[in-house]
PDB file of C-alpha atoms in Angstrom:
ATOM      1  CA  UNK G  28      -9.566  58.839 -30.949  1.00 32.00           C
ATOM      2  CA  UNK G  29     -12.228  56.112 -31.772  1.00 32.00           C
ATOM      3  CA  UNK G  30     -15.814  57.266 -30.999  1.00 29.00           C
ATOM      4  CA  UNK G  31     -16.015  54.444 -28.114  1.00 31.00           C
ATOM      5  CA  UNK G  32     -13.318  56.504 -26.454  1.00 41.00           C
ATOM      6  CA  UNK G  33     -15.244  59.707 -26.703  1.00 40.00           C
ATOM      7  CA  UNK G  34     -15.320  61.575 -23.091  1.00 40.00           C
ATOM      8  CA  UNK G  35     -19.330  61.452 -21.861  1.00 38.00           C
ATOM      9  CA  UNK G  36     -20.100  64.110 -19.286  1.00 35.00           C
ATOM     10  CA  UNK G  37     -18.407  62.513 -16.109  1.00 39.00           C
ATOM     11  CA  UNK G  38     -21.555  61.562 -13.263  1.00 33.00           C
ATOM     12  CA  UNK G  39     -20.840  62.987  -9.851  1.00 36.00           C
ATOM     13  CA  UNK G  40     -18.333  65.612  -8.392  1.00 39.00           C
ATOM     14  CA  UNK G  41     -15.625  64.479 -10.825  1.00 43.00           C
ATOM     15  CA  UNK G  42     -16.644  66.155 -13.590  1.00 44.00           C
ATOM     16  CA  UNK G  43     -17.910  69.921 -12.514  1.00 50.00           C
ATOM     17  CA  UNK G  44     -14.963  71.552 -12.853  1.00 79.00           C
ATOM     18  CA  UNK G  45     -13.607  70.704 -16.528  1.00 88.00           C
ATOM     19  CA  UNK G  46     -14.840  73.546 -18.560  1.00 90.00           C
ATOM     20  CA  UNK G  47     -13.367  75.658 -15.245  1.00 90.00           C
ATOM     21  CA  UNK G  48     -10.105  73.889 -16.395  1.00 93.00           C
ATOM     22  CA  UNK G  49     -10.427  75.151 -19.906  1.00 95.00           C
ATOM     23  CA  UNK G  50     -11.108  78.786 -18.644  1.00 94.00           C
ATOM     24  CA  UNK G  51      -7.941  78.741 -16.241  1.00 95.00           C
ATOM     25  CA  UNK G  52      -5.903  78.067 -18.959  1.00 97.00           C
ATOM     26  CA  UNK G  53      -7.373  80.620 -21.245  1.00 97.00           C
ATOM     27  CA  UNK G  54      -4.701  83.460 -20.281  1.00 98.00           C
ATOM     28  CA  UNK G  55      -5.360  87.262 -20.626  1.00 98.00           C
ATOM     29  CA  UNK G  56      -2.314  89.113 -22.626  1.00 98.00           C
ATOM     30  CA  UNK G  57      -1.327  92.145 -21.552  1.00 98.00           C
ATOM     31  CA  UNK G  58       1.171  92.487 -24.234  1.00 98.00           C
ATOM     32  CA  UNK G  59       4.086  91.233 -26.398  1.00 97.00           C
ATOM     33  CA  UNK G  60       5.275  87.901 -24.543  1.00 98.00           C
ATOM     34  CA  UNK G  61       3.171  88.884 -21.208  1.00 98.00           C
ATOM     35  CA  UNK G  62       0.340  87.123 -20.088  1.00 98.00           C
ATOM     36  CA  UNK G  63      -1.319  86.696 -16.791  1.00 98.00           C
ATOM     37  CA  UNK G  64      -3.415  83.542 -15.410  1.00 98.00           C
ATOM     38  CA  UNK G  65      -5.869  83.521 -12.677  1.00 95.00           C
ATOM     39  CA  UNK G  66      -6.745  81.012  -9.813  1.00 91.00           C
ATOM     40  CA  UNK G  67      -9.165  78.465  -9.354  1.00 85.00           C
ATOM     41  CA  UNK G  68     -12.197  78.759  -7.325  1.00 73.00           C
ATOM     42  CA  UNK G  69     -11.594  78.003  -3.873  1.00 67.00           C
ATOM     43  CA  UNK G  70     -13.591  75.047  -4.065  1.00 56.00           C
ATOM     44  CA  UNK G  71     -10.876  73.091  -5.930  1.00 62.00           C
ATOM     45  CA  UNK G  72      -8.516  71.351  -4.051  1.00 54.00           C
ATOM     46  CA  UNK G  73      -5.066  72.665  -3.854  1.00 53.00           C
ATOM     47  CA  UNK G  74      -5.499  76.063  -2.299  1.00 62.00           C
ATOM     48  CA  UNK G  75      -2.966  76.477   0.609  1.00 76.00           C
ATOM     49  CA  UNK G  76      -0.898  76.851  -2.147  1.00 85.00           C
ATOM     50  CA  UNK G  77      -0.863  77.205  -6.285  1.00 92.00           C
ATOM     51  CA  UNK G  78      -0.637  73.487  -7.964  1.00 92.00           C
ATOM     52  CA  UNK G  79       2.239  73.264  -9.889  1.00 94.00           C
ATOM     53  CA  UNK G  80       0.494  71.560 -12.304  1.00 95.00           C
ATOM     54  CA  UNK G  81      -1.643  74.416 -12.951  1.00 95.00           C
ATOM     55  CA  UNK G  82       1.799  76.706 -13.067  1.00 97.00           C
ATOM     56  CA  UNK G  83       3.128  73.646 -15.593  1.00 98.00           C
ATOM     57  CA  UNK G  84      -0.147  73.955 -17.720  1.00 98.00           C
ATOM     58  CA  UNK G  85      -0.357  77.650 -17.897  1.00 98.00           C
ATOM     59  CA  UNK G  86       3.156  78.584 -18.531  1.00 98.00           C
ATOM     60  CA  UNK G  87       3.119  75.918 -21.934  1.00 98.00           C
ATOM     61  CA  UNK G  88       0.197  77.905 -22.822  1.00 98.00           C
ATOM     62  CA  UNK G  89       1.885  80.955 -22.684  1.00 98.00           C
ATOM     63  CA  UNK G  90       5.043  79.495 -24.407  1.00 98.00           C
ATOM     64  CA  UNK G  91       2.704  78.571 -27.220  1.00 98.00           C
ATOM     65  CA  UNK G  92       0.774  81.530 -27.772  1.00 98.00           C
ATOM     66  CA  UNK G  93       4.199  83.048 -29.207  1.00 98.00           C
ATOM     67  CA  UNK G  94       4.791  80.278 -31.583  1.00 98.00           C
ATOM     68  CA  UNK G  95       3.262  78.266 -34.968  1.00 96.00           C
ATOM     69  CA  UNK G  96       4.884  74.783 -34.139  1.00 97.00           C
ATOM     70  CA  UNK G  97       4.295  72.069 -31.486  1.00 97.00           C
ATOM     71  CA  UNK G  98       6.089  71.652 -28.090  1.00 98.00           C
ATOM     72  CA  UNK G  99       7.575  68.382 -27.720  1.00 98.00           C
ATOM     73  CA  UNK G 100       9.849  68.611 -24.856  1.00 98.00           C
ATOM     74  CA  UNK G 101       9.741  70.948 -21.386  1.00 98.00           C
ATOM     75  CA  UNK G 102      12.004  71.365 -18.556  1.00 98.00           C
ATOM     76  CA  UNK G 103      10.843  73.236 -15.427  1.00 98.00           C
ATOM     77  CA  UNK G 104      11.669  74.573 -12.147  1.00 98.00           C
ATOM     78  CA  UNK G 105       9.232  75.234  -9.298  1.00 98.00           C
ATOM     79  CA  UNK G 106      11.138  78.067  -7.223  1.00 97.00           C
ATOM     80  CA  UNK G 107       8.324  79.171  -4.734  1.00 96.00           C
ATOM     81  CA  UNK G 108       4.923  78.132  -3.592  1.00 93.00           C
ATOM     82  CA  UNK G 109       2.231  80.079  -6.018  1.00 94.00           C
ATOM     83  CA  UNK G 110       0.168  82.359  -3.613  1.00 94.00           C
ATOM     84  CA  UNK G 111      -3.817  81.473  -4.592  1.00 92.00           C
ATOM     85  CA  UNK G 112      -5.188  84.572  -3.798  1.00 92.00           C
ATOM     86  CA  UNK G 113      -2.712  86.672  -6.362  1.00 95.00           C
ATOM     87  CA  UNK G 114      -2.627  85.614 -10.289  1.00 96.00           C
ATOM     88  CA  UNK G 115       0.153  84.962 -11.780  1.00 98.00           C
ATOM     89  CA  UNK G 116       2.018  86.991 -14.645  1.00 98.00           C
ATOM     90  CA  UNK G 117       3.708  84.951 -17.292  1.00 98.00           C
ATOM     91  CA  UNK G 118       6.464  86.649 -19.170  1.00 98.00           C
ATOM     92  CA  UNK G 119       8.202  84.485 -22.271  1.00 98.00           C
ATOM     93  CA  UNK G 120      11.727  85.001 -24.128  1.00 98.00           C
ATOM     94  CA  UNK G 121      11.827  84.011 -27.340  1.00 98.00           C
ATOM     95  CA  UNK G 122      15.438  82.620 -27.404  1.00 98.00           C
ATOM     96  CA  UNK G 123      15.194  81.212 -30.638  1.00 98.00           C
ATOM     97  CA  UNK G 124      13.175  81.019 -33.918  1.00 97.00           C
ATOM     98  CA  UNK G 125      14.896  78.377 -36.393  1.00 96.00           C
ATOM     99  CA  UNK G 126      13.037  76.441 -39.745  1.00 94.00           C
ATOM    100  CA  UNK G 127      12.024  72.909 -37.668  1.00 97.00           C
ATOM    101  CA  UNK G 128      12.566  74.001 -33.870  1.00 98.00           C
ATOM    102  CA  UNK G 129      12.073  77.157 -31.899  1.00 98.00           C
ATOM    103  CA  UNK G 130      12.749  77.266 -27.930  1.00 98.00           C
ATOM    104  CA  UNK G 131      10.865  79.451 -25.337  1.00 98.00           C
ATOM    105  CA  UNK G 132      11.819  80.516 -21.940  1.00 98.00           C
ATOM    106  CA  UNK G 133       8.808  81.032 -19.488  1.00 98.00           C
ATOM    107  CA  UNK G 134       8.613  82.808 -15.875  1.00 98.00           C
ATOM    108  CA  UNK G 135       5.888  82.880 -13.980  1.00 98.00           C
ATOM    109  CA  UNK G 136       6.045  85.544 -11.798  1.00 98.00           C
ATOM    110  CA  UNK G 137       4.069  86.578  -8.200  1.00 98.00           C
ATOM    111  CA  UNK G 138       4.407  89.544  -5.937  1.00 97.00           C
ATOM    112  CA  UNK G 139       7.472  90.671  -8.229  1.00 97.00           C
ATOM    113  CA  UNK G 140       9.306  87.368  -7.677  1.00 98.00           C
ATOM    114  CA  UNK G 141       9.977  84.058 -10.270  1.00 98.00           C
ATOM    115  CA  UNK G 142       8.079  81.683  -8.454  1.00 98.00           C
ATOM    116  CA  UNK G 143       8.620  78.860 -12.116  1.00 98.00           C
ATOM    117  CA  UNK G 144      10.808  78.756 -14.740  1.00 98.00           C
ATOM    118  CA  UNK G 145      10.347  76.538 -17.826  1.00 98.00           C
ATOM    119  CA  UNK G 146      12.191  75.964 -20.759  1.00 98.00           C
ATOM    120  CA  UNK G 147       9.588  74.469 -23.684  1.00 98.00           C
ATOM    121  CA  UNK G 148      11.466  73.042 -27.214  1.00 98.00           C
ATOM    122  CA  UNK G 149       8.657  73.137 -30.123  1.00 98.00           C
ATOM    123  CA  UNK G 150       9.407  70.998 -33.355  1.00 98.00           C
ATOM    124  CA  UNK G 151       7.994  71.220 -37.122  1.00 97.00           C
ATOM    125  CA  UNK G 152       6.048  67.729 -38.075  1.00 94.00           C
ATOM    126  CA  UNK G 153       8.380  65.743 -40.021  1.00 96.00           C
ATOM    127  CA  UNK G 154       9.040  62.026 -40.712  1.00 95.00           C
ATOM    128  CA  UNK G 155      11.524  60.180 -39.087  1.00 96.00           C
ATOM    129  CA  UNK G 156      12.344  56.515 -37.659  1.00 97.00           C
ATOM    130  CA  UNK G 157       9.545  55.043 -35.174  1.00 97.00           C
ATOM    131  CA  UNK G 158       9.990  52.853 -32.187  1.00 97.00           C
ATOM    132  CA  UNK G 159       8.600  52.741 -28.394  1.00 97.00           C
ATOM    133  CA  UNK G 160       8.967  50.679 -25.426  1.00 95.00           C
ATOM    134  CA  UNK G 161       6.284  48.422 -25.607  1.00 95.00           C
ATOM    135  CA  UNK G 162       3.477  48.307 -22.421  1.00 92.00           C
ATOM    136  CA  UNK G 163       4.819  45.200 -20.190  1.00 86.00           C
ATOM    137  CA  UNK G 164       2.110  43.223 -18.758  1.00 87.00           C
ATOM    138  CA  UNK G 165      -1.141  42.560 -18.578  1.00 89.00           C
ATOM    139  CA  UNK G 166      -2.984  45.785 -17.128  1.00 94.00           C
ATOM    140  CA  UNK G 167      -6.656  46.223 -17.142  1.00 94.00           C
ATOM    141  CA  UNK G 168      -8.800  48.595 -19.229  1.00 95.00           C
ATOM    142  CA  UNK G 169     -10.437  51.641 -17.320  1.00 95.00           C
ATOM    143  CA  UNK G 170     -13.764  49.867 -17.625  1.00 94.00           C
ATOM    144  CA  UNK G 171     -12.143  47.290 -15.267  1.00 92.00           C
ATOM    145  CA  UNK G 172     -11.001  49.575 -12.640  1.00 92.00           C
ATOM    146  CA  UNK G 173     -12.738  51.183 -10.429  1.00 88.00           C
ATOM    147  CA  UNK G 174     -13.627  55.177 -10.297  1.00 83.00           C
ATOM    148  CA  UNK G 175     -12.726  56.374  -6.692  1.00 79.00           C
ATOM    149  CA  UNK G 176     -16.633  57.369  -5.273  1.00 80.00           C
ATOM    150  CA  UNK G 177     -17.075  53.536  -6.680  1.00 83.00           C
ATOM    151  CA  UNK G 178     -14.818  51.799  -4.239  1.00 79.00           C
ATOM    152  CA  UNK G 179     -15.957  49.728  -1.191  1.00 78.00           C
ATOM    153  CA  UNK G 180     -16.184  51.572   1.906  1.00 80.00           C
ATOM    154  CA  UNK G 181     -13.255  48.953   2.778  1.00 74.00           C
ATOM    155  CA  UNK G 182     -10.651  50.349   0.701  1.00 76.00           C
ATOM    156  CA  UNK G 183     -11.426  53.905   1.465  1.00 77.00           C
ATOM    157  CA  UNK G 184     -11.634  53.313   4.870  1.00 75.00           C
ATOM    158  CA  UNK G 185      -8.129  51.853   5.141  1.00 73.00           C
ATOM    159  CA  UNK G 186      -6.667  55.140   3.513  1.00 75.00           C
ATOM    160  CA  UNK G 187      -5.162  57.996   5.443  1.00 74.00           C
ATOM    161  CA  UNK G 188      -7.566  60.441   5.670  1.00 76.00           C
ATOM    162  CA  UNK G 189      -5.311  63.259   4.078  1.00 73.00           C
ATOM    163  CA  UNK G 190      -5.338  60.459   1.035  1.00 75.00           C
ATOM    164  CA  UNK G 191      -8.931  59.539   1.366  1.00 76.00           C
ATOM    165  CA  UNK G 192     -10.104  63.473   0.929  1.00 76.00           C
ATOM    166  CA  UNK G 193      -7.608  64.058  -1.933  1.00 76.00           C
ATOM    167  CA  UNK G 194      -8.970  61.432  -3.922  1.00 76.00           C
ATOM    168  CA  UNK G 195     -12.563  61.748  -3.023  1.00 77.00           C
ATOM    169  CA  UNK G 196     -12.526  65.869  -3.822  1.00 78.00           C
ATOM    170  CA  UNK G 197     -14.110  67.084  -7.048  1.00 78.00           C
ATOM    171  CA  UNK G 198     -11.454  67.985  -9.953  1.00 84.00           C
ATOM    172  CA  UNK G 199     -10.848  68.677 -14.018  1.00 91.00           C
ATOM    173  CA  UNK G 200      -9.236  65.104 -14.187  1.00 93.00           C
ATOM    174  CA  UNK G 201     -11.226  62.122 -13.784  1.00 92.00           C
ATOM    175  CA  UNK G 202      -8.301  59.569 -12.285  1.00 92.00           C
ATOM    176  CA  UNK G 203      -8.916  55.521 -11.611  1.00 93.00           C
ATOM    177  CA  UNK G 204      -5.707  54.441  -9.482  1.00 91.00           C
ATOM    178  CA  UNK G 205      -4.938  50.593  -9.927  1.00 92.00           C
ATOM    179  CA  UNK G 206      -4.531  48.579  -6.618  1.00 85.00           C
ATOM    180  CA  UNK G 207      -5.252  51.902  -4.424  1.00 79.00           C
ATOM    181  CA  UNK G 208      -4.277  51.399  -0.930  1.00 69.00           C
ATOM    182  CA  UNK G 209      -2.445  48.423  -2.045  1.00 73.00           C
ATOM    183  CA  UNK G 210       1.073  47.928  -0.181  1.00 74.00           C
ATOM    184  CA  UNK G 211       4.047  47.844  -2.888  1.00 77.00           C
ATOM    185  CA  UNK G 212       6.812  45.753  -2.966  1.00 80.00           C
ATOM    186  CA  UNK G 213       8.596  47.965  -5.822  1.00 87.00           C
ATOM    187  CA  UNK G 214       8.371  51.724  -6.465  1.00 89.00           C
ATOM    188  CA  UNK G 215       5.604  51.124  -8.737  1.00 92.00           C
ATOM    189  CA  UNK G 216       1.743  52.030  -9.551  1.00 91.00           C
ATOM    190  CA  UNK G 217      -0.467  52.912 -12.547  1.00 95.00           C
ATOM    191  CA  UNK G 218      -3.404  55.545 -13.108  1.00 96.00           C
ATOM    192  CA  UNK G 219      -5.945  55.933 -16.088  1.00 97.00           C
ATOM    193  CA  UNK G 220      -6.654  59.280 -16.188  1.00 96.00           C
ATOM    194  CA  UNK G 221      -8.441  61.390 -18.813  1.00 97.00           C
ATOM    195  CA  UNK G 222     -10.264  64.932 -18.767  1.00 96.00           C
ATOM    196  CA  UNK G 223     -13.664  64.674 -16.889  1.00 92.00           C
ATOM    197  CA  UNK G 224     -15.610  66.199 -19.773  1.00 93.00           C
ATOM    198  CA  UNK G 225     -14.763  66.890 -23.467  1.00 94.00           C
ATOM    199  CA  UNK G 226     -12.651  69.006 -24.415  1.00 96.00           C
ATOM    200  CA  UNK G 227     -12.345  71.669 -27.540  1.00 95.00           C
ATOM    201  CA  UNK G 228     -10.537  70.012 -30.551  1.00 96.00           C
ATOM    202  CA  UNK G 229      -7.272  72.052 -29.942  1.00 97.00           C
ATOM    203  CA  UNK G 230      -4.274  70.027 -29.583  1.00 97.00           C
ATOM    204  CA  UNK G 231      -2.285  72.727 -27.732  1.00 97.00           C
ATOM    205  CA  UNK G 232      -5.074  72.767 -24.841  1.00 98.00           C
ATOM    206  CA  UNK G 233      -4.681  69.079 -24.854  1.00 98.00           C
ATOM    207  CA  UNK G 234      -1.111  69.363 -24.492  1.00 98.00           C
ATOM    208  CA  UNK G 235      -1.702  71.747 -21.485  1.00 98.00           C
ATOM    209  CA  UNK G 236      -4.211  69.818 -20.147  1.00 98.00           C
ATOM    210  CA  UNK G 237      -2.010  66.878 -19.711  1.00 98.00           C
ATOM    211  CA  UNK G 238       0.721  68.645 -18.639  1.00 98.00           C
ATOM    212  CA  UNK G 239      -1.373  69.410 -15.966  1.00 97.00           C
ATOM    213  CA  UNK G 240      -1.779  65.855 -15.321  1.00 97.00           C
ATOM    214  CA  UNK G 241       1.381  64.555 -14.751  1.00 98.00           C
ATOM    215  CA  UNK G 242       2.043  66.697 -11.412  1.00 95.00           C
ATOM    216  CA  UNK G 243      -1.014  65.413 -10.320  1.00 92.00           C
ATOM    217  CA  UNK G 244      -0.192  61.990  -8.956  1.00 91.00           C
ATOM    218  CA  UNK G 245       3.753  61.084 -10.106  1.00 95.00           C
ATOM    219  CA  UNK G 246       5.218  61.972  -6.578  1.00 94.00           C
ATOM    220  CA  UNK G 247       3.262  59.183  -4.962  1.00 90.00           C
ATOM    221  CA  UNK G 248       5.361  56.695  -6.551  1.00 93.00           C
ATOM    222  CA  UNK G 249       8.320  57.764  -4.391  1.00 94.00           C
ATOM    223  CA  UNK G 250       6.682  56.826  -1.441  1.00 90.00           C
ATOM    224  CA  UNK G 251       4.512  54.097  -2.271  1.00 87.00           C
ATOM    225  CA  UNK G 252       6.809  50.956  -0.964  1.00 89.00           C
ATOM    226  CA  UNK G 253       7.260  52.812   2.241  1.00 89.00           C
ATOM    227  CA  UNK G 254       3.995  52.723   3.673  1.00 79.00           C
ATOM    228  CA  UNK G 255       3.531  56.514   3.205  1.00 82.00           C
ATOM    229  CA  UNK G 256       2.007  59.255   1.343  1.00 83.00           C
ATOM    230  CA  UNK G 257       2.950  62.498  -0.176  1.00 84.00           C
ATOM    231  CA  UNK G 258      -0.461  63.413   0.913  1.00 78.00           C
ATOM    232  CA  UNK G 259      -0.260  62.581   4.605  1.00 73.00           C
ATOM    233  CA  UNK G 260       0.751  64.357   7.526  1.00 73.00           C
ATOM    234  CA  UNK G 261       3.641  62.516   8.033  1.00 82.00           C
ATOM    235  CA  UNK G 262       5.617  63.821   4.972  1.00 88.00           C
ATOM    236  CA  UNK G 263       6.365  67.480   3.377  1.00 91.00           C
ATOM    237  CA  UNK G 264       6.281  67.006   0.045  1.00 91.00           C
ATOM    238  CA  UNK G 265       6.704  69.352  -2.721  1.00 91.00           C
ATOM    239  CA  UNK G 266       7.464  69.752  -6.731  1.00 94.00           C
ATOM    240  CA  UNK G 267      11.166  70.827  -7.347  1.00 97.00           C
ATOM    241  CA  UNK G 268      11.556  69.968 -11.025  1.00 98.00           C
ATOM    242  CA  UNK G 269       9.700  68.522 -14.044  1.00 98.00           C
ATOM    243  CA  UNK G 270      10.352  67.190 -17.174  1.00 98.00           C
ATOM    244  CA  UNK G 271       7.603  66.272 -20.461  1.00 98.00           C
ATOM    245  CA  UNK G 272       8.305  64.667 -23.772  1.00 98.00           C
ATOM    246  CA  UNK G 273       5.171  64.489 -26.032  1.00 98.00           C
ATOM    247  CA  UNK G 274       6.095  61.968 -28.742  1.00 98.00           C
ATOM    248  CA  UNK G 275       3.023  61.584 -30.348  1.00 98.00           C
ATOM    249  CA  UNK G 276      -0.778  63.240 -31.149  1.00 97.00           C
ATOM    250  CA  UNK G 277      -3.392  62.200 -28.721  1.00 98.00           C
ATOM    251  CA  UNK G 278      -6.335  63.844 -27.023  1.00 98.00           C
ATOM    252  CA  UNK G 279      -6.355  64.279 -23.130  1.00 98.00           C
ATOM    253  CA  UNK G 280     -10.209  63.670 -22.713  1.00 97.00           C
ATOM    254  CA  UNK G 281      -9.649  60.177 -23.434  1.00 97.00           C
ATOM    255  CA  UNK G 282      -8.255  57.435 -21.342  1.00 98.00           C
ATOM    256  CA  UNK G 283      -4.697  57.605 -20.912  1.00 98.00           C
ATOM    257  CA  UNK G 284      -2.651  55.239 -18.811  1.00 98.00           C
ATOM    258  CA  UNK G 285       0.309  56.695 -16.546  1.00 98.00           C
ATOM    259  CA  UNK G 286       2.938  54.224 -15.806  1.00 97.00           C
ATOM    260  CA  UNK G 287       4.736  55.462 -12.297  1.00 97.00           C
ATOM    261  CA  UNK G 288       7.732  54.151 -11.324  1.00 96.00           C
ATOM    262  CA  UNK G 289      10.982  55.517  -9.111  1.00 97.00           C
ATOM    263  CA  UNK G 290      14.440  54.557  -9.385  1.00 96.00           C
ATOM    264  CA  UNK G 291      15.662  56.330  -6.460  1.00 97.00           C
ATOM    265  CA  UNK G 292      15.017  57.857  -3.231  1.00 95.00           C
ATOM    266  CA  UNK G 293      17.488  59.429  -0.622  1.00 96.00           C
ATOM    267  CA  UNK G 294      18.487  62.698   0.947  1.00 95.00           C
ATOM    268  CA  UNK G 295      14.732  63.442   1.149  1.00 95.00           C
ATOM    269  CA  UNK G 296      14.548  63.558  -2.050  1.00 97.00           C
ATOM    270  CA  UNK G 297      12.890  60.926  -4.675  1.00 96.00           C
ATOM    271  CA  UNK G 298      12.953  60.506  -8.392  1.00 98.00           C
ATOM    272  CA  UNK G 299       9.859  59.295 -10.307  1.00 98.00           C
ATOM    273  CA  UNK G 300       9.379  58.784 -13.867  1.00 98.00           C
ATOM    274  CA  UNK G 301       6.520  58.286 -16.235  1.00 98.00           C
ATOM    275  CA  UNK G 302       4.984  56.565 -19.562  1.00 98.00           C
ATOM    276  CA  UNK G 303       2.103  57.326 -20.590  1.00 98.00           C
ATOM    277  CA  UNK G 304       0.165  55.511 -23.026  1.00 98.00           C
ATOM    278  CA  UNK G 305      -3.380  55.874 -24.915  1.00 97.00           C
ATOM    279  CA  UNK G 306      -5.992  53.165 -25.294  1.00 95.00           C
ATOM    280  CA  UNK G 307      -4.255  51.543 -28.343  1.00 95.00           C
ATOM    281  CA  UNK G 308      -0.970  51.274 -26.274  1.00 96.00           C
ATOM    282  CA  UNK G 309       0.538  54.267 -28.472  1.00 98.00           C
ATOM    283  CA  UNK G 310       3.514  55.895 -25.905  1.00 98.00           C
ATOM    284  CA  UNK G 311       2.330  59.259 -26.041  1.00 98.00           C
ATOM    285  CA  UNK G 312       4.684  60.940 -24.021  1.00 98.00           C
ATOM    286  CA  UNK G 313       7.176  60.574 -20.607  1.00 98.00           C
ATOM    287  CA  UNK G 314       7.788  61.842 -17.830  1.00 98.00           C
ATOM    288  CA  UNK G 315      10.339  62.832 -14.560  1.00 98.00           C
ATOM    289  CA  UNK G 316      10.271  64.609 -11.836  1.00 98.00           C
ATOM    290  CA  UNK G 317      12.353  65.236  -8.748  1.00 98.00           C
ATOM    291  CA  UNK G 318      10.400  66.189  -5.913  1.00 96.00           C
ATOM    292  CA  UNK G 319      11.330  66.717  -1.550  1.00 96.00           C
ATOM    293  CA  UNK G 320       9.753  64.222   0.407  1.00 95.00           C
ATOM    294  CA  UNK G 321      10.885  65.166   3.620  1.00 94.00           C
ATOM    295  CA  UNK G 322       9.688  63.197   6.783  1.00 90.00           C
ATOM    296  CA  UNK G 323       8.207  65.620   9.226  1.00 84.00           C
ATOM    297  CA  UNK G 324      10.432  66.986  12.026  1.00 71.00           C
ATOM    298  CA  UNK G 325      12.810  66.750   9.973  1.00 64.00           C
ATOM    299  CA  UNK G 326      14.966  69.892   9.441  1.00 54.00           C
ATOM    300  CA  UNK G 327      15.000  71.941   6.240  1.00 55.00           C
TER     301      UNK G 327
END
């Protein structure tokens, strides 16, 4: 990361809770392959029910406290909404232990029930052929977009209000949307997003912290050409699976660019996928995630 691209204490609400971030995923162990993770404050957003990103973020912390090498790949399962008021206990197999990989299995457990399970692959640094799919398109710079308390009172007044307050509360990630509000005509949309604040040089928090990232906003691009919002009262929307490749180093307090897109949507259910690129157009890592989007009424 260049010094231009240094994270400066965010201004405003965006920004307060960062170094929270950075304590949530600080887990307490409580022995060999057990760990448990507490809650944020109830002034984060989020709290009728855990955030599966924290779950994400937390259970790849505890996955890594067991091993020496890198994750590069994670499959999960969100089972059960996360009760806020109870922490959560997460207890890791180590299925295997080999010379360049190792693979963990994580539960995250509440009220004696698996609420997640995740399976994280972890690979020794070695050299290898290097390609990427190339950014398409002209997109512009987070300087040239907009933070969210910095739109007109135009745009945010033509959002939802479910979607207005989500993207107006305070949080760890500091997120510019490009062309909120903005109807689609394909199941696409991008985000710059980056930590609020700076964070400790540890790339395993920074591989966390972006893991808790990508649940933040991905969903939305399942429902952006249909004139709704995961966010609104019109849908029920939830989490069922996630996927994260990390392909190459980068540091989550600066600006990253999510590229959203889904393939397919039916049986209230919807499929989005992400890229995610740094500031020097580096593919850094990508994304999926299957998640209900079930219109209202509608029965389960």
């Amino acid at each position: 990361m260049s010094p231009s691209d240094a994270t400066s204490p965010a201004s405003g609400p965006t920004g307060s809770s960062t170094a929270e971030l950075v304590d949530l995923l600080d887990l307490e162990t409580l022995e060999v392959n057990l760990f448990r993770g507490s809650n944020p404050p109830e002034s984060w957003p989020f709290r009728t029910r855990v955030f599966g990103g924290q779950v994400l973020a937390q259970a790849l912390v505890a996955a890594q406290r067991t091993v020496d090498l890198a994750a590069h790949s994670l499959h999960a399962y969100f089972l059960l909404a996360g009760d806020p008021a109870a922490p959560i206990l997460y207890e890791v197999e180590r299925v295997r232990d080999g010379r360049s990989f190792a693979t963990r299995r994580t539960v995250a457990i509440q009220h004696g029930r698996p609420i997640f399970i995740m399976s994280v692959s972890f690979h020794r640094e070695e050299p290898g052929l290097d390609h990427q799919l190339d950014l398409e398109g002209e997109v512009p710079g987070p300087e040239g977009v907009p933070g969210i308390h910095d739109l007109p009172e135009s745009v945010l007044a033509g959002l939802p209000e479910p979607v207005r307050a989500y993207w107006l509360r305070p949080r760890p990630i500091e997120l510019k949307p490009i062309g909120l509000g903005e109807r689609r005509s394909v199941p696409r949309r991008m985000v710059w997003f980056r930590a609020a604040q700076a964070l400790p040089d540890d790339p395993a928090l920074h591989r966390a912290v972006l893991a808790y990232a990508t649940d933040m906003t991905l969903l939305e691009a399942t429902t952006v050409v249909h004139g709704t919002s995961v966010l609104g009262a019109g849908i029920q929307a939830a989490s069922l699976d996630h996927a994260l490749w990390l392909h190459r180093p980068f540091r989550a307090d600066g600006w990253l660019l999510y590229v959203q897109d889904s393939p397919s949507a039916s049986g209230a259910r919807g499929l989005a996928r992400g890229l995610i690129y740094d500031r020097a157009g580096r593919l850094i890592a990508s994304v999926a995630q299957e998640g209900l989007i079930r219109p209202v009424g509608q029965a389960g």
